[in-house]
């Protein structure tokens, strides 16, 4: 019987050909050592954050992706609002205090990442209760043509908290 013997094991011709083909294929696969180096490319990390939440971005149909910085002055507020699409934000500096729809608070400092779900069921208020500006790097994943945010009334549990925008966060926070 014709075949191949490797380390004392005998393989038939068909198996020997399959093994030889696999080894040949591996020989032509480029390794990291053979990778081509890039040139003329540079980059700057604007902000880096970490979140304990599972991250899953979903979008249906045409999607506008908007990336911007957002600065909230000390004492500033975003006003109650929601986003038509998902939002991913990283706090670059300062401390952002968010009041959620159920009036629970989430405080996020520098290096923290925030994933905000889409829709009116996820209204919230962002505030800067500190003495230095809050700087956020924000990426919006929006249905094409949608605004960045939609103003909302404050929930009943938020009596006494600001309901309108203060104008300190720029347009469409």
PDB file of C-alpha atoms in Angstrom:
ATOM      1  CA  UNK A   1       0.000   0.000   0.000  1.00  0.00           C
ATOM      2  CA  UNK A   2       1.375   3.390  -0.982  1.00  0.00           C
ATOM      3  CA  UNK A   3       1.336   6.176   1.549  1.00  0.00           C
ATOM      4  CA  UNK A   4       3.345   8.345   3.892  1.00  0.00           C
ATOM      5  CA  UNK A   5       4.912   7.559   7.242  1.00  0.00           C
ATOM      6  CA  UNK A   6       5.251  10.428   9.712  1.00  0.00           C
ATOM      7  CA  UNK A   7       6.680   9.849  13.194  1.00  0.00           C
ATOM      8  CA  UNK A   8       5.953   6.150  12.917  1.00  0.00           C
ATOM      9  CA  UNK A   9       2.350   6.604  11.748  1.00  0.00           C
ATOM     10  CA  UNK A  10       1.324   5.414   8.323  1.00  0.00           C
ATOM     11  CA  UNK A  11      -1.134   7.533   6.288  1.00  0.00           C
ATOM     12  CA  UNK A  12      -2.853   6.466   3.048  1.00  0.00           C
ATOM     13  CA  UNK A  13      -2.279   8.466  -0.143  1.00  0.00           C
ATOM     14  CA  UNK A  14      -5.461  10.539   0.194  1.00  0.00           C
ATOM     15  CA  UNK A  15      -4.680  11.592   3.790  1.00  0.00           C
ATOM     16  CA  UNK A  16      -1.055  12.282   2.852  1.00  0.00           C
ATOM     17  CA  UNK A  17      -2.196  14.575   0.018  1.00  0.00           C
ATOM     18  CA  UNK A  18      -4.601  16.456   2.307  1.00  0.00           C
ATOM     19  CA  UNK A  19      -1.880  16.945   4.944  1.00  0.00           C
ATOM     20  CA  UNK A  20       0.609  18.065   2.303  1.00  0.00           C
ATOM     21  CA  UNK A  21      -1.945  20.539   0.902  1.00  0.00           C
ATOM     22  CA  UNK A  22      -2.611  21.986   4.353  1.00  0.00           C
ATOM     23  CA  UNK A  23       1.096  22.411   5.042  1.00  0.00           C
ATOM     24  CA  UNK A  24       1.597  24.050   1.647  1.00  0.00           C
ATOM     25  CA  UNK A  25      -1.283  26.446   2.325  1.00  0.00           C
ATOM     26  CA  UNK A  26       0.208  27.410   5.680  1.00  0.00           C
ATOM     27  CA  UNK A  27       3.546  28.073   4.025  1.00  0.00           C
ATOM     28  CA  UNK A  28       2.043  30.726   1.734  1.00  0.00           C
ATOM     29  CA  UNK A  29      -0.051  32.483   4.410  1.00  0.00           C
ATOM     30  CA  UNK A  30       1.758  35.719   5.266  1.00  0.00           C
ATOM     31  CA  UNK A  31       2.860  36.018   8.851  1.00  0.00           C
ATOM     32  CA  UNK A  32       3.107  39.184  10.931  1.00  0.00           C
ATOM     33  CA  UNK A  33       6.846  39.219  10.181  1.00  0.00           C
ATOM     34  CA  UNK A  34       6.031  39.436   6.465  1.00  0.00           C
ATOM     35  CA  UNK A  35       3.377  42.143   6.831  1.00  0.00           C
ATOM     36  CA  UNK A  36       3.931  45.363   4.907  1.00  0.00           C
ATOM     37  CA  UNK A  37       4.642  48.385   7.089  1.00  0.00           C
ATOM     38  CA  UNK A  38       2.449  51.447   6.701  1.00  0.00           C
ATOM     39  CA  UNK A  39       3.766  54.867   5.768  1.00  0.00           C
ATOM     40  CA  UNK A  40       2.417  58.396   5.818  1.00  0.00           C
ATOM     41  CA  UNK A  41      -0.167  57.545   8.484  1.00  0.00           C
ATOM     42  CA  UNK A  42      -0.509  59.275  11.843  1.00  0.00           C
ATOM     43  CA  UNK A  43      -3.195  59.348  14.483  1.00  0.00           C
ATOM     44  CA  UNK A  44      -4.075  61.002  17.754  1.00  0.00           C
ATOM     45  CA  UNK A  45      -6.148  59.417  20.497  1.00  0.00           C
ATOM     46  CA  UNK A  46      -8.607  62.140  21.468  1.00  0.00           C
ATOM     47  CA  UNK A  47     -10.100  60.327  24.434  1.00  0.00           C
ATOM     48  CA  UNK A  48     -10.110  56.814  25.799  1.00  0.00           C
ATOM     49  CA  UNK A  49     -12.682  55.412  28.169  1.00  0.00           C
ATOM     50  CA  UNK A  50     -13.722  52.174  29.768  1.00  0.00           C
ATOM     51  CA  UNK A  51     -17.201  50.864  30.460  1.00  0.00           C
ATOM     52  CA  UNK A  52     -18.411  47.798  32.322  1.00  0.00           C
ATOM     53  CA  UNK A  53     -21.509  47.643  30.104  1.00  0.00           C
ATOM     54  CA  UNK A  54     -21.830  45.282  27.175  1.00  0.00           C
ATOM     55  CA  UNK A  55     -21.365  47.266  24.003  1.00  0.00           C
ATOM     56  CA  UNK A  56     -23.604  46.618  21.029  1.00  0.00           C
ATOM     57  CA  UNK A  57     -24.301  49.229  18.400  1.00  0.00           C
ATOM     58  CA  UNK A  58     -27.362  48.544  16.268  1.00  0.00           C
ATOM     59  CA  UNK A  59     -28.640  50.546  13.341  1.00  0.00           C
ATOM     60  CA  UNK A  60     -31.271  49.816  10.720  1.00  0.00           C
ATOM     61  CA  UNK A  61     -31.212  51.470   7.329  1.00  0.00           C
ATOM     62  CA  UNK A  62     -29.238  54.590   6.484  1.00  0.00           C
ATOM     63  CA  UNK A  63     -27.354  55.867   9.505  1.00  0.00           C
ATOM     64  CA  UNK A  64     -25.710  59.212  10.175  1.00  0.00           C
ATOM     65  CA  UNK A  65     -22.549  58.860  12.259  1.00  0.00           C
ATOM     66  CA  UNK A  66     -21.598  62.127  13.958  1.00  0.00           C
ATOM     67  CA  UNK A  67     -18.482  62.627  16.087  1.00  0.00           C
ATOM     68  CA  UNK A  68     -18.034  65.806  18.099  1.00  0.00           C
ATOM     69  CA  UNK A  69     -16.741  67.320  21.289  1.00  0.00           C
ATOM     70  CA  UNK A  70     -19.243  68.606  23.804  1.00  0.00           C
ATOM     71  CA  UNK A  71     -18.282  71.003  26.598  1.00  0.00           C
ATOM     72  CA  UNK A  72     -20.514  71.660  29.600  1.00  0.00           C
ATOM     73  CA  UNK A  73     -19.499  74.680  31.664  1.00  0.00           C
ATOM     74  CA  UNK A  74     -19.483  74.476  35.481  1.00  0.00           C
ATOM     75  CA  UNK A  75     -23.118  74.675  36.563  1.00  0.00           C
ATOM     76  CA  UNK A  76     -24.269  73.872  33.012  1.00  0.00           C
ATOM     77  CA  UNK A  77     -26.970  71.400  32.044  1.00  0.00           C
ATOM     78  CA  UNK A  78     -28.055  69.633  28.877  1.00  0.00           C
ATOM     79  CA  UNK A  79     -31.720  69.859  29.804  1.00  0.00           C
ATOM     80  CA  UNK A  80     -33.923  66.770  29.684  1.00  0.00           C
ATOM     81  CA  UNK A  81     -33.629  65.072  26.304  1.00  0.00           C
ATOM     82  CA  UNK A  82     -33.317  61.777  24.458  1.00  0.00           C
ATOM     83  CA  UNK A  83     -31.431  60.702  21.363  1.00  0.00           C
ATOM     84  CA  UNK A  84     -33.106  59.192  18.264  1.00  0.00           C
ATOM     85  CA  UNK A  85     -30.119  56.832  17.914  1.00  0.00           C
ATOM     86  CA  UNK A  86     -27.499  55.313  20.166  1.00  0.00           C
ATOM     87  CA  UNK A  87     -24.774  57.504  21.620  1.00  0.00           C
ATOM     88  CA  UNK A  88     -21.311  56.529  22.783  1.00  0.00           C
ATOM     89  CA  UNK A  89     -19.431  59.125  24.844  1.00  0.00           C
ATOM     90  CA  UNK A  90     -16.088  59.292  26.621  1.00  0.00           C
ATOM     91  CA  UNK A  91     -15.468  61.809  29.402  1.00  0.00           C
ATOM     92  CA  UNK A  92     -12.170  63.526  28.617  1.00  0.00           C
ATOM     93  CA  UNK A  93     -12.152  65.840  31.641  1.00  0.00           C
ATOM     94  CA  UNK A  94     -14.426  66.984  34.428  1.00  0.00           C
ATOM     95  CA  UNK A  95     -17.210  64.949  36.002  1.00  0.00           C
ATOM     96  CA  UNK A  96     -20.571  64.417  34.305  1.00  0.00           C
ATOM     97  CA  UNK A  97     -23.611  63.762  36.501  1.00  0.00           C
ATOM     98  CA  UNK A  98     -26.526  62.248  34.603  1.00  0.00           C
ATOM     99  CA  UNK A  99     -30.038  61.949  35.969  1.00  0.00           C
ATOM    100  CA  UNK A 100     -31.854  59.097  34.260  1.00  0.00           C
ATOM    101  CA  UNK A 101     -35.566  58.702  33.509  1.00  0.00           C
ATOM    102  CA  UNK A 102     -36.163  57.012  36.893  1.00  0.00           C
ATOM    103  CA  UNK A 103     -34.253  59.862  38.616  1.00  0.00           C
ATOM    104  CA  UNK A 104     -31.332  57.629  39.516  1.00  0.00           C
ATOM    105  CA  UNK A 105     -27.932  59.279  39.190  1.00  0.00           C
ATOM    106  CA  UNK A 106     -24.895  58.151  37.234  1.00  0.00           C
ATOM    107  CA  UNK A 107     -21.617  59.972  37.816  1.00  0.00           C
ATOM    108  CA  UNK A 108     -18.854  59.541  35.239  1.00  0.00           C
ATOM    109  CA  UNK A 109     -15.388  61.018  35.558  1.00  0.00           C
ATOM    110  CA  UNK A 110     -12.402  61.268  33.227  1.00  0.00           C
ATOM    111  CA  UNK A 111     -11.783  58.040  31.325  1.00  0.00           C
ATOM    112  CA  UNK A 112     -15.341  56.822  31.812  1.00  0.00           C
ATOM    113  CA  UNK A 113     -17.394  55.713  28.827  1.00  0.00           C
ATOM    114  CA  UNK A 114     -21.164  56.043  28.498  1.00  0.00           C
ATOM    115  CA  UNK A 115     -23.473  54.152  26.157  1.00  0.00           C
ATOM    116  CA  UNK A 116     -26.887  55.787  25.852  1.00  0.00           C
ATOM    117  CA  UNK A 117     -29.726  53.800  24.275  1.00  0.00           C
ATOM    118  CA  UNK A 118     -31.954  55.345  21.630  1.00  0.00           C
ATOM    119  CA  UNK A 119     -35.493  56.559  22.101  1.00  0.00           C
ATOM    120  CA  UNK A 120     -37.829  58.585  24.292  1.00  0.00           C
ATOM    121  CA  UNK A 121     -37.894  55.844  26.952  1.00  0.00           C
ATOM    122  CA  UNK A 122     -34.287  56.809  27.725  1.00  0.00           C
ATOM    123  CA  UNK A 123     -34.602  60.515  28.489  1.00  0.00           C
ATOM    124  CA  UNK A 124     -31.935  61.946  30.739  1.00  0.00           C
ATOM    125  CA  UNK A 125     -30.343  65.131  31.987  1.00  0.00           C
ATOM    126  CA  UNK A 126     -26.601  65.812  32.006  1.00  0.00           C
ATOM    127  CA  UNK A 127     -25.115  68.289  34.477  1.00  0.00           C
ATOM    128  CA  UNK A 128     -21.745  69.636  35.452  1.00  0.00           C
ATOM    129  CA  UNK A 129     -21.830  70.020  39.220  1.00  0.00           C
ATOM    130  CA  UNK A 130     -18.066  70.601  39.382  1.00  0.00           C
ATOM    131  CA  UNK A 131     -15.792  73.609  39.066  1.00  0.00           C
ATOM    132  CA  UNK A 132     -14.074  72.705  35.774  1.00  0.00           C
ATOM    133  CA  UNK A 133     -15.650  72.197  32.347  1.00  0.00           C
ATOM    134  CA  UNK A 134     -16.822  68.709  31.410  1.00  0.00           C
ATOM    135  CA  UNK A 135     -15.383  67.757  28.023  1.00  0.00           C
ATOM    136  CA  UNK A 136     -16.954  64.802  26.229  1.00  0.00           C
ATOM    137  CA  UNK A 137     -16.060  63.113  22.963  1.00  0.00           C
ATOM    138  CA  UNK A 138     -19.392  61.912  21.633  1.00  0.00           C
ATOM    139  CA  UNK A 139     -20.274  59.614  18.733  1.00  0.00           C
ATOM    140  CA  UNK A 140     -23.900  59.532  17.607  1.00  0.00           C
ATOM    141  CA  UNK A 141     -25.391  56.676  15.531  1.00  0.00           C
ATOM    142  CA  UNK A 142     -28.598  58.242  14.218  1.00  0.00           C
ATOM    143  CA  UNK A 143     -31.278  57.355  11.700  1.00  0.00           C
ATOM    144  CA  UNK A 144     -30.356  59.427   8.625  1.00  0.00           C
ATOM    145  CA  UNK A 145     -31.620  62.997   8.898  1.00  0.00           C
ATOM    146  CA  UNK A 146     -32.429  62.812  12.635  1.00  0.00           C
ATOM    147  CA  UNK A 147     -31.437  65.548  15.083  1.00  0.00           C
ATOM    148  CA  UNK A 148     -28.688  64.812  17.609  1.00  0.00           C
ATOM    149  CA  UNK A 149     -31.193  65.073  20.459  1.00  0.00           C
ATOM    150  CA  UNK A 150     -34.844  65.818  21.172  1.00  0.00           C
ATOM    151  CA  UNK A 151     -35.934  67.990  24.124  1.00  0.00           C
ATOM    152  CA  UNK A 152     -38.144  66.276  26.708  1.00  0.00           C
ATOM    153  CA  UNK A 153     -40.224  67.257  29.704  1.00  0.00           C
ATOM    154  CA  UNK A 154     -38.755  66.311  33.062  1.00  0.00           C
ATOM    155  CA  UNK A 155     -40.230  63.137  34.589  1.00  0.00           C
ATOM    156  CA  UNK A 156     -42.510  63.528  37.619  1.00  0.00           C
ATOM    157  CA  UNK A 157     -39.764  62.286  39.935  1.00  0.00           C
ATOM    158  CA  UNK A 158     -37.528  65.210  38.909  1.00  0.00           C
ATOM    159  CA  UNK A 159     -39.590  68.044  40.398  1.00  0.00           C
ATOM    160  CA  UNK A 160     -37.285  71.004  40.974  1.00  0.00           C
ATOM    161  CA  UNK A 161     -34.602  69.892  38.504  1.00  0.00           C
ATOM    162  CA  UNK A 162     -33.975  71.907  35.331  1.00  0.00           C
ATOM    163  CA  UNK A 163     -36.281  71.031  32.439  1.00  0.00           C
ATOM    164  CA  UNK A 164     -35.035  73.445  29.787  1.00  0.00           C
ATOM    165  CA  UNK A 165     -31.629  73.782  28.212  1.00  0.00           C
ATOM    166  CA  UNK A 166     -29.326  76.391  29.656  1.00  0.00           C
ATOM    167  CA  UNK A 167     -27.512  76.991  26.371  1.00  0.00           C
ATOM    168  CA  UNK A 168     -24.130  76.060  27.845  1.00  0.00           C
ATOM    169  CA  UNK A 169     -23.645  72.833  25.905  1.00  0.00           C
ATOM    170  CA  UNK A 170     -23.788  74.095  22.347  1.00  0.00           C
ATOM    171  CA  UNK A 171     -26.501  73.147  19.894  1.00  0.00           C
ATOM    172  CA  UNK A 172     -28.387  69.866  20.195  1.00  0.00           C
ATOM    173  CA  UNK A 173     -26.581  68.283  23.185  1.00  0.00           C
TER     174      UNK A 173
END
